[in-house]
Short mmCIF file of C-alpha atoms and ligand atoms in Angstrom, two decimals:
data_model
loop_
_atom_site.label_atom_id
_atom_site.label_comp_id
_atom_site.label_asym_id
_atom_site.label_seq_id
_atom_site.Cartn_x
_atom_site.Cartn_y
_atom_site.Cartn_z
CA MET H 20 28.80 0.92 8.54
CA ILE H 21 28.27 2.69 11.51
CA GLU H 22 30.63 1.67 14.06
CA ASN H 23 30.12 1.32 18.04
CA GLN H 24 26.73 2.06 17.97
CA ARG H 25 23.76 -0.21 18.16
CA ILE H 26 20.45 1.29 16.14
CA VAL H 27 17.05 -1.10 17.05
CA SER H 28 14.01 -0.17 15.37
CA SER H 29 10.16 -1.42 15.15
CA PRO H 30 7.00 -0.31 14.86
CA SER H 31 5.38 1.69 17.18
CA ARG H 32 2.25 0.15 18.14
CA TYR H 33 1.08 -3.42 16.84
CA ILE H 34 -2.50 -4.56 17.07
CA GLN H 35 -3.38 -8.21 15.91
CA GLY H 36 -7.11 -10.01 16.19
CA PRO H 37 -10.23 -11.23 14.42
CA GLY H 38 -11.78 -8.38 13.60
CA ALA H 39 -9.40 -5.52 14.52
CA LEU H 40 -10.10 -3.91 10.87
CA ASP H 41 -13.28 -1.86 12.48
CA GLN H 42 -10.82 -0.06 15.01
CA LEU H 43 -8.87 1.18 12.13
CA GLY H 44 -10.78 4.57 11.91
CA ALA H 45 -10.44 5.13 15.99
CA VAL H 46 -7.00 4.26 15.27
CA THR H 47 -6.40 6.51 13.14
CA ARG H 48 -7.74 9.75 15.14
CA ASP H 49 -4.04 9.58 17.00
CA PHE H 50 -2.05 10.65 13.92
CA GLY H 51 -3.75 12.92 11.85
CA LYS H 52 -7.49 14.56 10.82
CA GLN H 53 -6.98 14.11 7.22
CA PRO H 54 -6.14 10.32 6.76
CA LEU H 55 -5.86 8.77 2.89
CA VAL H 56 -6.15 5.35 2.67
CA VAL H 57 -4.25 3.56 -0.20
CA THR H 58 -5.35 0.30 -1.71
CA ASP H 59 -5.86 -1.40 -5.02
CA GLU H 60 -9.19 -1.57 -6.70
CA ILE H 61 -10.22 -5.38 -5.60
CA LEU H 62 -9.31 -4.33 -2.09
CA ARG H 63 -11.40 -1.38 -2.48
CA ASP H 64 -14.81 -2.95 -4.03
CA LEU H 65 -14.01 -5.87 -1.31
CA PHE H 66 -13.74 -3.26 1.98
CA ARG H 67 -15.24 -0.20 0.86
CA ASP H 68 -18.04 -0.05 2.94
CA ARG H 69 -16.49 -1.84 6.10
CA LEU H 70 -13.72 0.52 5.92
CA SER H 71 -16.32 3.86 5.66
CA VAL H 72 -18.57 2.35 8.82
CA SER H 73 -15.34 2.48 10.82
CA PHE H 74 -14.39 5.53 10.04
CA ASP H 75 -17.66 7.11 10.32
CA LYS H 76 -18.15 6.31 13.66
CA ALA H 77 -14.82 7.73 14.81
CA GLY H 78 -15.80 10.56 13.40
CA GLN H 79 -12.85 10.67 10.86
CA PRO H 80 -13.04 11.32 7.02
CA PHE H 81 -12.84 8.52 4.91
CA ASN H 82 -10.94 8.94 1.69
CA LEU H 83 -9.44 6.42 -0.55
CA VAL H 84 -7.57 6.46 -3.77
CA THR H 85 -5.98 3.42 -5.32
CA PHE H 86 -3.43 2.97 -6.97
CA PRO H 87 -2.57 0.67 -10.16
CA GLY H 88 -1.29 -2.01 -9.03
CA GLU H 89 2.97 -1.44 -8.67
CA VAL H 90 5.13 0.16 -6.89
CA THR H 91 6.12 2.91 -9.14
CA ARG H 92 7.99 6.15 -8.34
CA PRO H 93 5.49 8.20 -11.11
CA THR H 94 3.07 6.69 -9.41
CA ILE H 95 4.22 7.85 -5.86
CA ASP H 96 4.83 11.16 -7.05
CA ARG H 97 0.81 11.55 -8.59
CA LEU H 98 -0.60 10.11 -5.59
CA THR H 99 1.56 12.33 -3.28
CA GLU H 100 0.86 15.62 -5.29
CA ASP H 101 -3.12 14.71 -4.94
CA ALA H 102 -2.97 14.40 -1.22
CA ARG H 103 -0.75 17.51 -0.70
CA ARG H 104 -3.43 19.18 -2.69
CA THR H 105 -5.96 17.67 -0.34
CA GLY H 106 -4.26 18.30 2.72
CA VAL H 107 -3.70 14.67 3.45
CA ASP H 108 -1.99 14.63 7.08
CA LEU H 109 -1.93 10.62 7.71
CA VAL H 110 -1.40 7.43 5.29
CA VAL H 111 -2.78 4.43 5.37
CA GLY H 112 -1.75 1.15 3.51
CA PHE H 113 -4.21 -1.32 3.14
CA GLY H 114 -3.77 -4.26 1.35
CA GLY H 115 -0.53 -6.72 -0.28
CA GLY H 116 2.89 -5.85 -0.27
CA LYS H 117 2.71 -3.59 -2.94
CA ALA H 118 -0.55 -0.87 -1.33
CA LEU H 119 1.40 -1.05 1.63
CA ASP H 120 4.82 0.31 0.24
CA THR H 121 2.84 2.51 -2.44
CA GLY H 122 1.05 4.05 0.98
CA LYS H 123 4.77 4.17 2.36
CA GLY H 124 5.94 6.16 -0.39
CA VAL H 125 3.24 8.90 -0.10
CA ALA H 126 3.69 8.87 3.30
CA LEU H 127 7.51 9.46 2.75
CA PHE H 128 7.58 12.53 0.26
CA LEU H 129 4.27 14.42 2.11
CA GLY H 130 6.55 13.40 5.88
CA VAL H 131 3.12 12.29 7.10
CA PRO H 132 2.78 9.41 9.47
CA PHE H 133 1.78 6.13 7.82
CA ILE H 134 -0.01 2.75 9.37
CA SER H 135 0.18 -0.41 7.77
CA VAL H 136 -2.78 -2.32 7.96
CA PRO H 137 -1.92 -6.03 5.73
CA THR H 138 -4.73 -8.01 4.26
CA ILE H 139 -2.02 -10.36 3.52
CA ALA H 140 0.60 -11.89 5.26
CA ALA H 141 2.94 -13.30 2.47
CA THR H 142 5.98 -10.77 3.17
CA ASP H 143 7.93 -8.17 6.06
CA ALA H 144 6.40 -5.38 3.79
CA PRO H 145 3.94 -4.16 6.74
CA ALA H 146 5.97 -3.56 9.58
CA SER H 147 9.31 -2.73 7.42
CA PHE H 148 10.19 0.89 7.07
CA ALA H 149 11.61 -0.24 3.47
CA ILE H 150 10.03 0.94 0.45
CA ALA H 151 10.57 -2.24 -2.27
CA VAL H 152 10.17 0.10 -5.74
CA TYR H 153 9.75 -1.21 -9.26
CA ASP H 154 10.18 0.24 -12.59
CA ASP H 155 7.28 -0.46 -15.55
CA HIS H 156 8.68 -3.84 -16.51
CA HIS H 157 8.51 -4.97 -12.54
CA PHE H 158 11.72 -5.03 -11.88
CA LEU H 159 13.31 -3.52 -8.26
CA SER H 160 14.54 -0.40 -9.19
CA GLU H 161 15.09 0.78 -5.52
CA ILE H 162 14.50 0.95 -2.16
CA LEU H 163 13.66 3.63 -0.26
CA MET H 164 13.28 4.18 3.40
CA LEU H 165 10.91 5.86 5.85
CA PRO H 166 12.46 7.83 8.80
CA ARG H 167 10.77 5.62 10.88
CA ASN H 168 8.89 2.13 10.61
CA PRO H 169 5.09 2.89 10.47
CA GLU H 170 3.48 4.05 13.73
CA VAL H 171 0.69 1.21 13.99
CA VAL H 172 1.08 -1.76 12.33
CA LEU H 173 -2.64 -3.18 12.51
CA VAL H 174 -3.81 -7.07 11.34
CA ASP H 175 -7.51 -8.00 11.48
CA SER H 176 -6.44 -12.36 11.70
CA ALA H 177 -9.77 -12.80 10.39
CA VAL H 178 -8.89 -11.25 7.17
CA ILE H 179 -5.55 -12.67 6.83
CA ALA H 180 -7.33 -16.18 6.98
CA GLY H 181 -9.49 -15.41 4.57
CA ALA H 182 -7.28 -14.51 1.99
CA PRO H 183 -5.38 -17.57 0.16
CA LEU H 184 -3.35 -19.96 2.01
CA ARG H 185 -0.20 -19.77 -0.15
CA PHE H 186 0.24 -16.20 0.80
CA LEU H 187 0.43 -17.63 4.55
CA LEU H 188 2.91 -20.28 3.73
CA ALA H 189 5.01 -17.65 1.48
CA GLY H 190 4.96 -15.09 5.03
CA ILE H 191 6.18 -18.32 7.02
CA GLY H 192 8.93 -18.91 4.21
CA ASP H 193 9.86 -15.15 4.91
CA ALA H 194 10.44 -15.04 8.22
CA ILE H 195 11.84 -18.81 8.56
CA SER H 196 15.23 -17.85 7.66
CA LYS H 197 15.40 -14.79 9.87
CA LYS H 198 16.85 -16.53 12.66
CA PHE H 199 19.87 -18.35 10.10
CA GLU H 200 20.39 -15.15 8.32
CA ALA H 201 20.45 -13.16 11.47
CA GLN H 202 23.38 -15.65 13.32
CA ALA H 203 25.04 -15.78 9.56
CA CYS H 204 25.17 -11.88 9.70
CA HIS H 205 26.36 -11.54 13.31
CA ARG H 206 29.39 -13.73 12.85
CA ALA H 207 30.00 -12.29 9.61
CA GLY H 208 30.34 -8.43 11.08
CA ARG H 209 27.98 -7.18 8.43
CA GLU H 210 25.72 -4.76 8.74
CA THR H 211 21.80 -4.20 9.34
CA PRO H 212 19.56 -2.48 7.25
CA ASN H 213 19.86 0.03 10.01
CA GLY H 214 23.39 0.15 9.25
CA THR H 215 24.91 -0.94 11.92
CA ARG H 216 25.92 -4.80 13.13
CA SER H 217 23.72 -7.29 14.35
CA THR H 218 21.96 -6.37 17.50
CA ARG H 219 21.09 -8.82 20.32
CA THR H 220 17.79 -7.71 20.24
CA GLY H 221 17.68 -7.99 16.42
CA LEU H 222 19.25 -12.25 17.22
CA ALA H 223 16.96 -12.99 20.08
CA ILE H 224 13.76 -11.87 18.24
CA ALA H 225 14.73 -13.57 15.55
CA ASN H 226 15.20 -16.60 17.29
CA ALA H 227 11.85 -16.25 19.04
CA CYS H 228 10.37 -15.83 15.49
CA TYR H 229 11.36 -19.45 14.54
CA ASP H 230 10.67 -21.47 17.75
CA LEU H 231 7.37 -19.92 17.34
CA ILE H 232 6.71 -20.78 13.57
CA ARG H 233 8.13 -24.43 14.44
CA ALA H 234 5.38 -24.34 16.91
CA HIS H 235 2.41 -23.22 15.55
CA ALA H 236 2.70 -23.05 12.43
CA ALA H 237 1.48 -26.86 11.59
CA PRO H 238 -1.77 -25.96 13.75
CA ALA H 239 -2.65 -22.48 12.84
CA ILE H 240 -2.51 -23.54 9.09
CA ALA H 241 -5.08 -26.61 10.04
CA ALA H 242 -7.26 -23.84 11.80
CA VAL H 243 -7.25 -21.72 8.77
CA LYS H 244 -8.13 -24.58 6.37
CA ALA H 245 -11.04 -25.81 8.80
CA GLY H 246 -12.27 -22.54 7.96
CA GLN H 247 -12.73 -21.98 12.13
CA ILE H 248 -11.34 -17.92 11.87
CA SER H 249 -13.53 -15.59 11.87
CA ALA H 250 -14.05 -12.09 13.32
CA ASP H 251 -15.33 -13.42 16.30
CA ASN H 252 -13.07 -16.39 16.42
CA THR H 253 -9.45 -17.01 16.28
CA SER H 254 -6.97 -19.35 16.99
CA ASP H 255 -3.72 -18.87 19.63
CA ASP H 256 -1.48 -20.78 17.15
CA LEU H 257 -2.75 -18.75 14.06
CA GLU H 258 -2.14 -15.45 16.23
CA SER H 259 1.37 -16.69 17.48
CA LEU H 260 2.02 -17.55 14.02
CA LEU H 261 1.21 -13.78 12.82
CA GLU H 262 3.05 -12.39 15.68
CA ALA H 263 6.15 -14.35 14.24
CA THR H 264 5.71 -13.77 10.38
CA VAL H 265 4.26 -10.23 10.46
CA LEU H 266 5.99 -8.77 13.50
CA LEU H 267 9.05 -10.53 14.87
CA SER H 268 10.57 -11.82 11.33
CA THR H 269 10.67 -7.99 10.36
CA VAL H 270 12.25 -6.47 13.48
CA GLY H 271 14.56 -9.53 13.48
CA PHE H 272 15.89 -9.00 10.00
CA GLU H 273 16.04 -5.03 10.51
CA ASN H 274 17.68 -5.36 13.83
CA ALA H 275 19.86 -8.33 12.85
CA GLY H 276 20.47 -8.97 9.03
CA LEU H 277 19.79 -11.00 6.26
CA SER H 278 22.24 -13.45 4.42
CA VAL H 279 22.26 -15.84 1.85
CA SER H 280 18.45 -17.47 2.21
CA HIS H 281 17.74 -13.65 0.73
CA ALA H 282 20.42 -13.53 -1.63
CA ILE H 283 19.13 -17.11 -3.36
CA ALA H 284 15.28 -15.44 -3.20
CA LYS H 285 17.00 -12.63 -5.28
CA GLY H 286 18.26 -14.96 -7.85
CA LEU H 287 15.31 -17.43 -8.18
CA PRO H 288 13.42 -15.56 -9.77
CA MET H 289 14.68 -13.93 -12.51
CA VAL H 290 14.79 -17.59 -13.90
CA PRO H 291 12.02 -17.05 -16.23
CA ARG H 292 10.21 -20.27 -15.99
CA ALA H 293 10.10 -19.46 -12.23
CA GLU H 294 7.56 -16.59 -12.75
CA GLY H 295 4.82 -15.96 -10.68
CA THR H 296 6.47 -17.58 -7.41
CA LEU H 297 6.35 -15.77 -4.55
CA HIS H 298 9.63 -13.94 -2.39
CA GLY H 299 8.78 -16.16 0.66
CA GLU H 300 8.71 -19.41 -1.38
CA HIS H 301 12.10 -18.13 -2.93
CA VAL H 302 13.19 -17.44 0.48
CA ALA H 303 12.13 -20.75 2.17
CA TYR H 304 14.17 -22.50 -0.99
CA GLY H 305 17.26 -20.28 -0.21
CA LEU H 306 17.43 -21.07 3.21
CA LEU H 307 17.57 -24.79 2.79
CA VAL H 308 20.36 -24.06 0.07
CA HIS H 309 22.39 -21.33 3.52
CA LEU H 310 22.11 -24.32 5.72
CA VAL H 311 23.74 -26.73 2.79
CA LEU H 312 26.66 -23.85 2.78
CA GLU H 313 27.04 -23.58 6.80
CA GLU H 314 27.75 -27.52 6.17
CA ARG H 315 24.71 -28.01 8.72
CA PRO H 316 24.36 -32.36 9.52
CA VAL H 317 21.71 -33.55 6.60
CA GLU H 318 19.76 -34.57 9.44
CA PHE H 319 18.85 -31.11 10.38
CA ILE H 320 18.44 -30.18 6.83
CA LEU H 321 16.05 -33.29 6.24
CA GLU H 322 14.00 -32.66 9.42
CA LEU H 323 13.41 -29.20 8.26
CA VAL H 324 12.52 -30.59 4.53
CA ASP H 325 10.22 -32.67 6.12
CA PHE H 326 8.27 -29.58 8.26
CA TYR H 327 8.11 -27.51 4.77
CA ARG H 328 6.65 -30.63 2.76
CA HIS H 329 4.34 -30.98 6.06
CA ILE H 330 3.08 -27.52 5.98
CA GLY H 331 3.21 -26.80 1.94
CA LEU H 332 6.52 -25.18 1.23
CA PRO H 333 8.47 -25.65 -1.72
CA THR H 334 11.67 -27.73 -1.60
CA THR H 335 13.15 -28.21 -5.06
CA LEU H 336 13.58 -26.35 -8.00
CA ALA H 337 10.52 -28.42 -9.67
CA ASP H 338 8.11 -26.65 -7.13
CA PHE H 339 9.32 -23.58 -8.86
CA GLY H 340 8.19 -24.68 -12.35
CA LEU H 341 11.37 -25.84 -13.16
CA THR H 342 11.15 -29.38 -13.85
CA GLY H 343 14.54 -30.37 -15.58
CA TRP H 344 16.40 -27.47 -14.82
CA THR H 345 19.13 -26.63 -17.13
CA GLU H 346 22.38 -25.57 -16.76
CA GLU H 347 21.61 -22.12 -18.10
CA GLU H 348 18.66 -21.90 -15.39
CA LEU H 349 21.16 -22.64 -12.58
CA ASP H 350 23.68 -19.75 -14.39
CA THR H 351 20.90 -17.19 -13.92
CA LEU H 352 19.91 -17.86 -10.79
CA THR H 353 23.46 -18.02 -9.09
CA ALA H 354 24.57 -15.32 -11.18
CA ASN H 355 21.63 -12.79 -9.70
CA ALA H 356 21.84 -14.33 -6.63
CA MET H 357 25.45 -13.22 -6.35
CA LEU H 358 24.80 -9.29 -7.38
CA SER H 359 22.92 -9.07 -3.55
CA PRO H 360 24.42 -7.56 -0.83
CA SER H 361 23.05 -10.38 1.27
CA VAL H 362 25.48 -13.08 -0.17
CA LYS H 363 28.58 -11.35 1.45
CA ARG H 364 26.62 -11.12 5.02
CA PHE H 365 27.96 -14.94 5.47
CA GLU H 366 31.01 -16.03 7.12
CA VAL H 367 32.84 -17.60 4.40
CA THR H 368 33.56 -15.68 1.33
CA LEU H 369 31.12 -16.98 -1.38
CA ASP H 370 31.26 -17.35 -5.32
CA GLN H 371 28.91 -18.70 -7.75
CA ASP H 372 30.37 -22.14 -8.11
CA MET H 373 29.92 -22.35 -4.06
CA LEU H 374 26.42 -21.19 -5.04
CA LYS H 375 26.07 -23.99 -7.86
CA ALA H 376 27.25 -26.85 -6.04
CA ALA H 377 25.26 -26.09 -2.70
CA ILE H 378 21.76 -25.93 -4.95
CA ARG H 379 23.08 -29.08 -6.52
CA ARG H 380 23.53 -30.92 -3.15
CA VAL H 381 19.83 -29.01 -2.22
CA GLU H 382 18.11 -30.54 -5.02
CA ASP H 383 20.23 -34.27 -4.61
CA LEU H 384 19.12 -34.32 -1.02
CA VAL H 385 15.84 -33.28 -1.26
CA THR H 386 14.88 -35.53 -4.61
CA GLY H 387 16.39 -38.95 -2.64
CA HIS H 388 14.69 -37.85 0.52
ZN1 ZN M 24 12.07 -11.24 2.73
#
């Protein structure tokens, strides 16, 4: 850990609003003359015409490549080689976390700026400098780091609202834990992704992230469900929620650190029956375990459980398909959670038995409530 320094990182510019996507071509003009958009085939088919108009209007060339769906080193290397030959000087990631991270990887190895355009708000990928790389079996193989966060994060709230609601909920799950993780990492004196102790900036932003979610998530979800969001119309609740889940969540954790919620989130998807569930859903459950480990009052935890139920986040292992979970599954979950460095970012030294006991307690509390 870097002692006696505070390092704060964040995207250089954050643009969010309904219809913001149509500005993309113009935004790229400030950063490169040969931009390359990296996306997947489904999004290419859905958005190619709209993107093309935006780039044409701005007088920017429109080049687009698709990636096969997983962020792997061979994919990143191949796209980087192609991009180098064509003189690409700016990469735009367009899509979910995997499209964004593939684009970041290409930008990293080309040594050019990166612009992030998320089409869902399910994780911290859009604003983060980290790149999660996987192997062909979809297991995390390495974390690469851009030298700085994206130059621009451009979020079209109407596009986000048009994606399946489950992604928006997962994004809330990934963000709501940050206040508690930041405080835990701070109390433990452990390192942030920037390699320093938790900064005051990160702690304050993680707090703000939580407050915004609690105030705006329910009405924002109601507005999305009611179909009230379009390129010409949005709601302050949704805009406030997205600021929290796309921007503040990332700036909070990069500058104040992660903790046990994310360790549990590493273990839960390793249980085979939980396949297909989302990172943000794992983090939401992980926070309940985290709060039990902190010995928070039962009323405090159950109030959060009520909030999860109200908006539609998971509260029990059964919600991940683990109905009648076995001791072996609990073993798998907690053994993998113990492998996460985030499990050490906690005031008390945790062992596997403590994680198991906390999960049992969450299950008892929630199912009896
Ligand atoms: Zn996360």
